């Protein structure tokens, strides 16, 4: 049996096929209002292999000049981010165990060869809320470690409809995506994987 770090929960098949299809429609509508953009790493300006966008009052962005941050507007269009779909707000209510709503939902889109290096989600002020992550589309190989970069890591496959929660002592665990398994899901017409991460950014007053 795979032992996940303390505070990390994996809920396989959390979303039914119908719920997944509904969520894809919701995300299509988000992407129409807030198109995917290619983020760049701080300092080097190197392009990340995922494309991303956000919904919520705040969105996570990164570029060469100003680095990782949350901001209220789309970096290309300058428009406010669209609202977080009701389906995701409900998922947060059901699974986060946190009394306040999420403020940001980062939408990552992975083509067949995209991946994401090991990192912590630590640009938020509030680490009391968990990060809730939803996988849609092709399966990926997800890696999760401890709260130090050199800690032991374990790898698991995330399928469409799976949810991962990083909360409590697992909130700052290193994690990343080593690879996508192309054509493992028929959910997205043109293939690929969508990952949605819901986060609380500011401390509730
Ligand atoms: C992320 O850490 O932002 C994405 C994780 C994932 O794609 O599963
Ligand atoms: Mn992350």
PDB file of N, CA, C and O in Angstrom, residues 72-135:
ATOM      1  N   UNK A  72      -5.356  40.190  -9.231  1.00  0.00           N
ATOM      2  CA  UNK A  72      -6.811  40.175  -9.472  1.00  0.00           C
ATOM      3  C   UNK A  72      -7.161  40.167 -10.951  1.00  0.00           C
ATOM      4  O   UNK A  72      -8.333  40.020 -11.305  1.00  0.00           O
ATOM      5  N   UNK A  73      -6.164  40.326 -11.819  1.00  0.00           N
ATOM      6  CA  UNK A  73      -6.468  40.450 -13.247  1.00  0.00           C
ATOM      7  C   UNK A  73      -5.614  39.526 -14.113  1.00  0.00           C
ATOM      8  O   UNK A  73      -4.503  39.142 -13.739  1.00  0.00           O
ATOM      9  N   UNK A  74      -6.134  39.207 -15.283  1.00  0.00           N
ATOM     10  CA  UNK A  74      -5.443  38.377 -16.270  1.00  0.00           C
ATOM     11  C   UNK A  74      -4.212  39.133 -16.791  1.00  0.00           C
ATOM     12  O   UNK A  74      -4.318  40.314 -17.133  1.00  0.00           O
ATOM     13  N   UNK A  75      -3.052  38.484 -16.856  1.00  0.00           N
ATOM     14  CA  UNK A  75      -1.831  39.219 -17.208  1.00  0.00           C
ATOM     15  C   UNK A  75      -1.800  39.703 -18.663  1.00  0.00           C
ATOM     16  O   UNK A  75      -1.051  40.625 -18.978  1.00  0.00           O
ATOM     17  N   UNK A  76      -2.588  39.095 -19.530  1.00  0.00           N
ATOM     18  CA  UNK A  76      -2.575  39.512 -20.942  1.00  0.00           C
ATOM     19  C   UNK A  76      -3.712  40.485 -21.228  1.00  0.00           C
ATOM     20  O   UNK A  76      -3.503  41.572 -21.756  1.00  0.00           O
ATOM     21  N   UNK A  77      -4.936  40.117 -20.813  1.00  0.00           N
ATOM     22  CA  UNK A  77      -6.089  40.969 -21.152  1.00  0.00           C
ATOM     23  C   UNK A  77      -6.295  42.093 -20.142  1.00  0.00           C
ATOM     24  O   UNK A  77      -6.929  43.089 -20.446  1.00  0.00           O
ATOM     25  N   UNK A  78      -5.798  41.931 -18.938  1.00  0.00           N
ATOM     26  CA  UNK A  78      -6.013  42.929 -17.885  1.00  0.00           C
ATOM     27  C   UNK A  78      -7.393  42.849 -17.248  1.00  0.00           C
ATOM     28  O   UNK A  78      -7.726  43.630 -16.357  1.00  0.00           O
ATOM     29  N   UNK A  79      -8.218  41.887 -17.697  1.00  0.00           N
ATOM     30  CA  UNK A  79      -9.583  41.765 -17.160  1.00  0.00           C
ATOM     31  C   UNK A  79      -9.575  41.010 -15.830  1.00  0.00           C
ATOM     32  O   UNK A  79      -8.698  40.174 -15.591  1.00  0.00           O
ATOM     33  N   UNK A  80     -10.581  41.288 -14.976  1.00  0.00           N
ATOM     34  CA  UNK A  80     -10.720  40.486 -13.750  1.00  0.00           C
ATOM     35  C   UNK A  80     -10.930  39.021 -14.124  1.00  0.00           C
ATOM     36  O   UNK A  80     -11.490  38.732 -15.182  1.00  0.00           O
ATOM     37  N   UNK A  81     -10.511  38.102 -13.273  1.00  0.00           N
ATOM     38  CA  UNK A  81     -10.732  36.670 -13.529  1.00  0.00           C
ATOM     39  C   UNK A  81     -12.228  36.362 -13.426  1.00  0.00           C
ATOM     40  O   UNK A  81     -12.929  36.968 -12.612  1.00  0.00           O
ATOM     41  N   UNK A  82     -12.715  35.393 -14.200  1.00  0.00           N
ATOM     42  CA  UNK A  82     -14.113  34.964 -14.029  1.00  0.00           C
ATOM     43  C   UNK A  82     -14.316  34.315 -12.656  1.00  0.00           C
ATOM     44  O   UNK A  82     -13.349  33.931 -11.994  1.00  0.00           O
ATOM     45  N   UNK A  83     -15.582  34.199 -12.263  1.00  0.00           N
ATOM     46  CA  UNK A  83     -15.901  33.567 -10.974  1.00  0.00           C
ATOM     47  C   UNK A  83     -15.524  32.086 -10.962  1.00  0.00           C
ATOM     48  O   UNK A  83     -15.532  31.424 -12.009  1.00  0.00           O
ATOM     49  N   UNK A  84     -15.268  31.564  -9.776  1.00  0.00           N
ATOM     50  CA  UNK A  84     -15.079  30.113  -9.613  1.00  0.00           C
ATOM     51  C   UNK A  84     -16.447  29.450  -9.822  1.00  0.00           C
ATOM     52  O   UNK A  84     -17.426  29.854  -9.186  1.00  0.00           O
ATOM     53  N   UNK A  85     -16.539  28.442 -10.719  1.00  0.00           N
ATOM     54  CA  UNK A  85     -17.835  27.793 -10.959  1.00  0.00           C
ATOM     55  C   UNK A  85     -18.426  27.197  -9.677  1.00  0.00           C
ATOM     56  O   UNK A  85     -17.694  26.749  -8.788  1.00  0.00           O
ATOM     57  N   UNK A  86     -19.766  27.202  -9.620  1.00  0.00           N
ATOM     58  CA  UNK A  86     -20.483  26.713  -8.438  1.00  0.00           C
ATOM     59  C   UNK A  86     -20.100  25.267  -8.106  1.00  0.00           C
ATOM     60  O   UNK A  86     -20.005  24.891  -6.931  1.00  0.00           O
ATOM     61  N   UNK A  87     -19.858  24.467  -9.141  1.00  0.00           N
ATOM     62  CA  UNK A  87     -19.506  23.056  -8.926  1.00  0.00           C
ATOM     63  C   UNK A  87     -18.214  22.935  -8.095  1.00  0.00           C
ATOM     64  O   UNK A  87     -18.082  22.047  -7.245  1.00  0.00           O
ATOM     65  N   UNK A  88     -17.281  23.851  -8.327  1.00  0.00           N
ATOM     66  CA  UNK A  88     -16.010  23.802  -7.583  1.00  0.00           C
ATOM     67  C   UNK A  88     -16.173  24.370  -6.172  1.00  0.00           C
ATOM     68  O   UNK A  88     -15.522  23.901  -5.228  1.00  0.00           O
ATOM     69  N   UNK A  89     -17.034  25.369  -6.031  1.00  0.00           N
ATOM     70  CA  UNK A  89     -17.295  25.907  -4.687  1.00  0.00           C
ATOM     71  C   UNK A  89     -17.910  24.815  -3.805  1.00  0.00           C
ATOM     72  O   UNK A  89     -17.584  24.677  -2.627  1.00  0.00           O
ATOM     73  N   UNK A  90     -18.777  24.012  -4.422  1.00  0.00           N
ATOM     74  CA  UNK A  90     -19.428  22.920  -3.705  1.00  0.00           C
ATOM     75  C   UNK A  90     -18.389  21.848  -3.312  1.00  0.00           C
ATOM     76  O   UNK A  90     -18.410  21.321  -2.188  1.00  0.00           O
ATOM     77  N   UNK A  91     -17.500  21.552  -4.231  1.00  0.00           N
ATOM     78  CA  UNK A  91     -16.457  20.562  -3.953  1.00  0.00           C
ATOM     79  C   UNK A  91     -15.605  21.018  -2.761  1.00  0.00           C
ATOM     80  O   UNK A  91     -15.248  20.228  -1.881  1.00  0.00           O
ATOM     81  N   UNK A  92     -15.275  22.303  -2.748  1.00  0.00           N
ATOM     82  CA  UNK A  92     -14.500  22.876  -1.632  1.00  0.00           C
ATOM     83  C   UNK A  92     -15.267  22.737  -0.315  1.00  0.00           C
ATOM     84  O   UNK A  92     -14.714  22.332   0.701  1.00  0.00           O
ATOM     85  N   UNK A  93     -16.565  23.077  -0.362  1.00  0.00           N
ATOM     86  CA  UNK A  93     -17.392  22.947   0.848  1.00  0.00           C
ATOM     87  C   UNK A  93     -17.416  21.504   1.346  1.00  0.00           C
ATOM     88  O   UNK A  93     -17.338  21.238   2.540  1.00  0.00           O
ATOM     89  N   UNK A  94     -17.525  20.581   0.412  1.00  0.00           N
ATOM     90  CA  UNK A  94     -17.657  19.171   0.789  1.00  0.00           C
ATOM     91  C   UNK A  94     -16.357  18.556   1.307  1.00  0.00           C
ATOM     92  O   UNK A  94     -16.391  17.655   2.133  1.00  0.00           O
ATOM     93  N   UNK A  95     -15.220  18.993   0.796  1.00  0.00           N
ATOM     94  CA  UNK A  95     -13.974  18.277   1.077  1.00  0.00           C
ATOM     95  C   UNK A  95     -12.872  19.074   1.776  1.00  0.00           C
ATOM     96  O   UNK A  95     -11.929  18.472   2.279  1.00  0.00           O
ATOM     97  N   UNK A  96     -12.964  20.411   1.782  1.00  0.00           N
ATOM     98  CA  UNK A  96     -11.811  21.166   2.310  1.00  0.00           C
ATOM     99  C   UNK A  96     -11.738  21.118   3.833  1.00  0.00           C
ATOM    100  O   UNK A  96     -10.653  21.244   4.401  1.00  0.00           O
ATOM    101  N   UNK A  97     -12.893  21.024   4.500  1.00  0.00           N
ATOM    102  CA  UNK A  97     -12.899  21.112   5.957  1.00  0.00           C
ATOM    103  C   UNK A  97     -12.515  22.503   6.436  1.00  0.00           C
ATOM    104  O   UNK A  97     -12.074  22.688   7.566  1.00  0.00           O
ATOM    105  N   UNK A  98     -12.679  23.491   5.574  1.00  0.00           N
ATOM    106  CA  UNK A  98     -12.273  24.869   5.890  1.00  0.00           C
ATOM    107  C   UNK A  98     -13.491  25.771   5.794  1.00  0.00           C
ATOM    108  O   UNK A  98     -14.273  25.668   4.847  1.00  0.00           O
ATOM    109  N   UNK A  99     -13.645  26.669   6.761  1.00  0.00           N
ATOM    110  CA  UNK A  99     -14.905  27.413   6.892  1.00  0.00           C
ATOM    111  C   UNK A  99     -15.046  28.582   5.917  1.00  0.00           C
ATOM    112  O   UNK A  99     -16.125  29.157   5.793  1.00  0.00           O
ATOM    113  N   UNK A 100     -13.970  28.953   5.243  1.00  0.00           N
ATOM    114  CA  UNK A 100     -14.036  30.122   4.352  1.00  0.00           C
ATOM    115  C   UNK A 100     -13.834  29.689   2.903  1.00  0.00           C
ATOM    116  O   UNK A 100     -13.162  28.689   2.646  1.00  0.00           O
ATOM    117  N   UNK A 101     -14.401  30.463   1.974  1.00  0.00           N
ATOM    118  CA  UNK A 101     -14.344  30.031   0.568  1.00  0.00           C
ATOM    119  C   UNK A 101     -12.937  30.169  -0.038  1.00  0.00           C
ATOM    120  O   UNK A 101     -12.137  30.978   0.445  1.00  0.00           O
ATOM    121  N   UNK A 102     -12.671  29.432  -1.083  1.00  0.00           N
ATOM    122  CA  UNK A 102     -11.400  29.601  -1.792  1.00  0.00           C
ATOM    123  C   UNK A 102     -11.442  30.927  -2.551  1.00  0.00           C
ATOM    124  O   UNK A 102     -12.519  31.407  -2.893  1.00  0.00           O
ATOM    125  N   UNK A 103     -10.274  31.503  -2.792  1.00  0.00           N
ATOM    126  CA  UNK A 103     -10.225  32.767  -3.548  1.00  0.00           C
ATOM    127  C   UNK A 103      -9.637  32.576  -4.930  1.00  0.00           C
ATOM    128  O   UNK A 103      -9.809  33.430  -5.808  1.00  0.00           O
ATOM    129  N   UNK A 104      -8.891  31.500  -5.114  1.00  0.00           N
ATOM    130  CA  UNK A 104      -8.211  31.293  -6.392  1.00  0.00           C
ATOM    131  C   UNK A 104      -8.419  29.868  -6.863  1.00  0.00           C
ATOM    132  O   UNK A 104      -8.418  28.929  -6.067  1.00  0.00           O
ATOM    133  N   UNK A 105      -8.630  29.742  -8.154  1.00  0.00           N
ATOM    134  CA  UNK A 105      -8.585  28.417  -8.775  1.00  0.00           C
ATOM    135  C   UNK A 105      -7.650  28.511  -9.964  1.00  0.00           C
ATOM    136  O   UNK A 105      -7.955  29.173 -10.963  1.00  0.00           O
ATOM    137  N   UNK A 106      -6.497  27.889  -9.825  1.00  0.00           N
ATOM    138  CA  UNK A 106      -5.527  27.843 -10.919  1.00  0.00           C
ATOM    139  C   UNK A 106      -5.924  26.705 -11.850  1.00  0.00           C
ATOM    140  O   UNK A 106      -6.198  25.592 -11.402  1.00  0.00           O
ATOM    141  N   UNK A 107      -5.974  27.017 -13.137  1.00  0.00           N
ATOM    142  CA  UNK A 107      -6.302  26.020 -14.159  1.00  0.00           C
ATOM    143  C   UNK A 107      -5.015  25.758 -14.948  1.00  0.00           C
ATOM    144  O   UNK A 107      -4.481  26.675 -15.573  1.00  0.00           O
ATOM    145  N   UNK A 108      -4.515  24.529 -14.861  1.00  0.00           N
ATOM    146  CA  UNK A 108      -3.316  24.161 -15.619  1.00  0.00           C
ATOM    147  C   UNK A 108      -3.713  23.224 -16.737  1.00  0.00           C
ATOM    148  O   UNK A 108      -4.430  22.253 -16.486  1.00  0.00           O
ATOM    149  N   UNK A 109      -3.233  23.483 -17.933  1.00  0.00           N
ATOM    150  CA  UNK A 109      -3.502  22.562 -19.037  1.00  0.00           C
ATOM    151  C   UNK A 109      -2.188  21.923 -19.501  1.00  0.00           C
ATOM    152  O   UNK A 109      -1.227  22.621 -19.824  1.00  0.00           O
ATOM    153  N   UNK A 110      -2.175  20.582 -19.490  1.00  0.00           N
ATOM    154  CA  UNK A 110      -0.987  19.811 -19.876  1.00  0.00           C
ATOM    155  C   UNK A 110      -1.215  19.152 -21.226  1.00  0.00           C
ATOM    156  O   UNK A 110      -2.143  18.360 -21.384  1.00  0.00           O
ATOM    157  N   UNK A 111      -0.380  19.488 -22.221  1.00  0.00           N
ATOM    158  CA  UNK A 111      -0.352  18.713 -23.460  1.00  0.00           C
ATOM    159  C   UNK A 111       0.430  17.439 -23.146  1.00  0.00           C
ATOM    160  O   UNK A 111       0.995  17.293 -22.058  1.00  0.00           O
ATOM    161  N   UNK A 112       0.534  16.554 -24.151  1.00  0.00           N
ATOM    162  CA  UNK A 112       1.138  15.226 -23.928  1.00  0.00           C
ATOM    163  C   UNK A 112       2.520  15.261 -23.267  1.00  0.00           C
ATOM    164  O   UNK A 112       2.854  14.378 -22.484  1.00  0.00           O
ATOM    165  N   UNK A 113       3.343  16.235 -23.609  1.00  0.00           N
ATOM    166  CA  UNK A 113       4.726  16.223 -23.111  1.00  0.00           C
ATOM    167  C   UNK A 113       4.955  17.208 -21.957  1.00  0.00           C
ATOM    168  O   UNK A 113       6.093  17.368 -21.501  1.00  0.00           O
ATOM    169  N   UNK A 114       3.897  17.847 -21.496  1.00  0.00           N
ATOM    170  CA  UNK A 114       4.084  18.841 -20.429  1.00  0.00           C
ATOM    171  C   UNK A 114       4.340  18.154 -19.097  1.00  0.00           C
ATOM    172  O   UNK A 114       3.947  17.006 -18.866  1.00  0.00           O
ATOM    173  N   UNK A 115       5.033  18.834 -18.218  1.00  0.00           N
ATOM    174  CA  UNK A 115       5.235  18.329 -16.855  1.00  0.00           C
ATOM    175  C   UNK A 115       5.398  19.518 -15.909  1.00  0.00           C
ATOM    176  O   UNK A 115       5.442  20.672 -16.356  1.00  0.00           O
ATOM    177  N   UNK A 116       5.508  19.222 -14.630  1.00  0.00           N
ATOM    178  CA  UNK A 116       5.714  20.306 -13.670  1.00  0.00           C
ATOM    179  C   UNK A 116       6.715  19.844 -12.622  1.00  0.00           C
ATOM    180  O   UNK A 116       6.532  18.800 -11.994  1.00  0.00           O
ATOM    181  N   UNK A 117       7.780  20.622 -12.453  1.00  0.00           N
ATOM    182  CA  UNK A 117       8.841  20.268 -11.512  1.00  0.00           C
ATOM    183  C   UNK A 117       8.343  20.292 -10.072  1.00  0.00           C
ATOM    184  O   UNK A 117       7.307  20.898  -9.756  1.00  0.00           O
ATOM    185  N   UNK A 118       9.111  19.626  -9.220  1.00  0.00           N
ATOM    186  CA  UNK A 118       8.779  19.546  -7.801  1.00  0.00           C
ATOM    187  C   UNK A 118       8.801  20.958  -7.182  1.00  0.00           C
ATOM    188  O   UNK A 118       9.772  21.689  -7.355  1.00  0.00           O
ATOM    189  N   UNK A 119       7.730  21.326  -6.501  1.00  0.00           N
ATOM    190  CA  UNK A 119       7.633  22.668  -5.910  1.00  0.00           C
ATOM    191  C   UNK A 119       6.677  22.621  -4.721  1.00  0.00           C
ATOM    192  O   UNK A 119       5.947  21.650  -4.543  1.00  0.00           O
ATOM    193  N   UNK A 120       6.690  23.683  -3.939  1.00  0.00           N
ATOM    194  CA  UNK A 120       5.695  23.861  -2.875  1.00  0.00           C
ATOM    195  C   UNK A 120       4.703  24.931  -3.315  1.00  0.00           C
ATOM    196  O   UNK A 120       5.080  25.853  -4.041  1.00  0.00           O
ATOM    197  N   UNK A 121       3.458  24.841  -2.853  1.00  0.00           N
ATOM    198  CA  UNK A 121       2.502  25.937  -3.040  1.00  0.00           C
ATOM    199  C   UNK A 121       2.654  26.816  -1.808  1.00  0.00           C
ATOM    200  O   UNK A 121       2.131  26.477  -0.737  1.00  0.00           O
ATOM    201  N   UNK A 122       3.386  27.924  -1.966  1.00  0.00           N
ATOM    202  CA  UNK A 122       3.647  28.723  -0.762  1.00  0.00           C
ATOM    203  C   UNK A 122       3.554  30.227  -1.013  1.00  0.00           C
ATOM    204  O   UNK A 122       4.151  31.036  -0.315  1.00  0.00           O
ATOM    205  N   UNK A 123       2.786  30.588  -2.014  1.00  0.00           N
ATOM    206  CA  UNK A 123       2.612  32.015  -2.293  1.00  0.00           C
ATOM    207  C   UNK A 123       1.365  32.568  -1.616  1.00  0.00           C
ATOM    208  O   UNK A 123       1.003  33.720  -1.835  1.00  0.00           O
ATOM    209  N   UNK A 124       0.706  31.718  -0.808  1.00  0.00           N
ATOM    210  CA  UNK A 124      -0.511  32.142  -0.114  1.00  0.00           C
ATOM    211  C   UNK A 124      -0.125  32.674   1.280  1.00  0.00           C
ATOM    212  O   UNK A 124       0.883  32.265   1.835  1.00  0.00           O
ATOM    213  N   UNK A 125      -0.992  33.536   1.826  1.00  0.00           N
ATOM    214  CA  UNK A 125      -0.751  34.007   3.208  1.00  0.00           C
ATOM    215  C   UNK A 125      -1.295  32.999   4.202  1.00  0.00           C
ATOM    216  O   UNK A 125      -0.874  32.944   5.344  1.00  0.00           O
ATOM    217  N   UNK A 126      -2.305  32.274   3.768  1.00  0.00           N
ATOM    218  CA  UNK A 126      -3.032  31.404   4.680  1.00  0.00           C
ATOM    219  C   UNK A 126      -2.698  29.945   4.404  1.00  0.00           C
ATOM    220  O   UNK A 126      -3.132  29.395   3.399  1.00  0.00           O
ATOM    221  N   UNK A 127      -1.915  29.337   5.295  1.00  0.00           N
ATOM    222  CA  UNK A 127      -1.600  27.907   5.137  1.00  0.00           C
ATOM    223  C   UNK A 127      -2.530  27.035   5.982  1.00  0.00           C
ATOM    224  O   UNK A 127      -2.333  25.828   6.080  1.00  0.00           O
ATOM    225  N   UNK A 128      -3.536  27.657   6.629  1.00  0.00           N
ATOM    226  CA  UNK A 128      -4.483  26.860   7.416  1.00  0.00           C
ATOM    227  C   UNK A 128      -5.460  26.134   6.494  1.00  0.00           C
ATOM    228  O   UNK A 128      -5.968  25.068   6.836  1.00  0.00           O
ATOM    229  N   UNK A 129      -5.745  26.736   5.354  1.00  0.00           N
ATOM    230  CA  UNK A 129      -6.646  26.097   4.389  1.00  0.00           C
ATOM    231  C   UNK A 129      -5.856  25.094   3.563  1.00  0.00           C
ATOM    232  O   UNK A 129      -4.681  25.312   3.262  1.00  0.00           O
ATOM    233  N   UNK A 130      -6.498  23.990   3.165  1.00  0.00           N
ATOM    234  CA  UNK A 130      -5.800  23.045   2.315  1.00  0.00           C
ATOM    235  C   UNK A 130      -5.737  23.542   0.867  1.00  0.00           C
ATOM    236  O   UNK A 130      -6.431  24.496   0.509  1.00  0.00           O
ATOM    237  N   UNK A 131      -4.916  22.905   0.065  1.00  0.00           N
ATOM    238  CA  UNK A 131      -4.996  23.057  -1.394  1.00  0.00           C
ATOM    239  C   UNK A 131      -5.789  21.852  -1.882  1.00  0.00           C
ATOM    240  O   UNK A 131      -5.500  20.718  -1.489  1.00  0.00           O
ATOM    241  N   UNK A 132      -6.828  22.116  -2.675  1.00  0.00           N
ATOM    242  CA  UNK A 132      -7.661  21.032  -3.202  1.00  0.00           C
ATOM    243  C   UNK A 132      -7.439  20.965  -4.706  1.00  0.00           C
ATOM    244  O   UNK A 132      -7.634  21.955  -5.407  1.00  0.00           O
ATOM    245  N   UNK A 133      -7.007  19.798  -5.167  1.00  0.00           N
ATOM    246  CA  UNK A 133      -6.595  19.664  -6.566  1.00  0.00           C
ATOM    247  C   UNK A 133      -7.432  18.603  -7.278  1.00  0.00           C
ATOM    248  O   UNK A 133      -7.639  17.504  -6.758  1.00  0.00           O
ATOM    249  N   UNK A 134      -7.938  18.952  -8.461  1.00  0.00           N
ATOM    250  CA  UNK A 134      -8.802  18.062  -9.239  1.00  0.00           C
ATOM    251  C   UNK A 134      -8.115  17.718 -10.554  1.00  0.00           C
ATOM    252  O   UNK A 134      -7.588  18.605 -11.232  1.00  0.00           O
ATOM    253  N   UNK A 135      -8.121  16.441 -10.919  1.00  0.00           N
ATOM    254  CA  UNK A 135      -7.557  16.007 -12.203  1.00  0.00           C
ATOM    255  C   UNK A 135      -8.669  15.685 -13.186  1.00  0.00           C
ATOM    256  O   UNK A 135      -9.633  15.004 -12.833  1.00  0.00           O
TER     257      UNK A 135
END
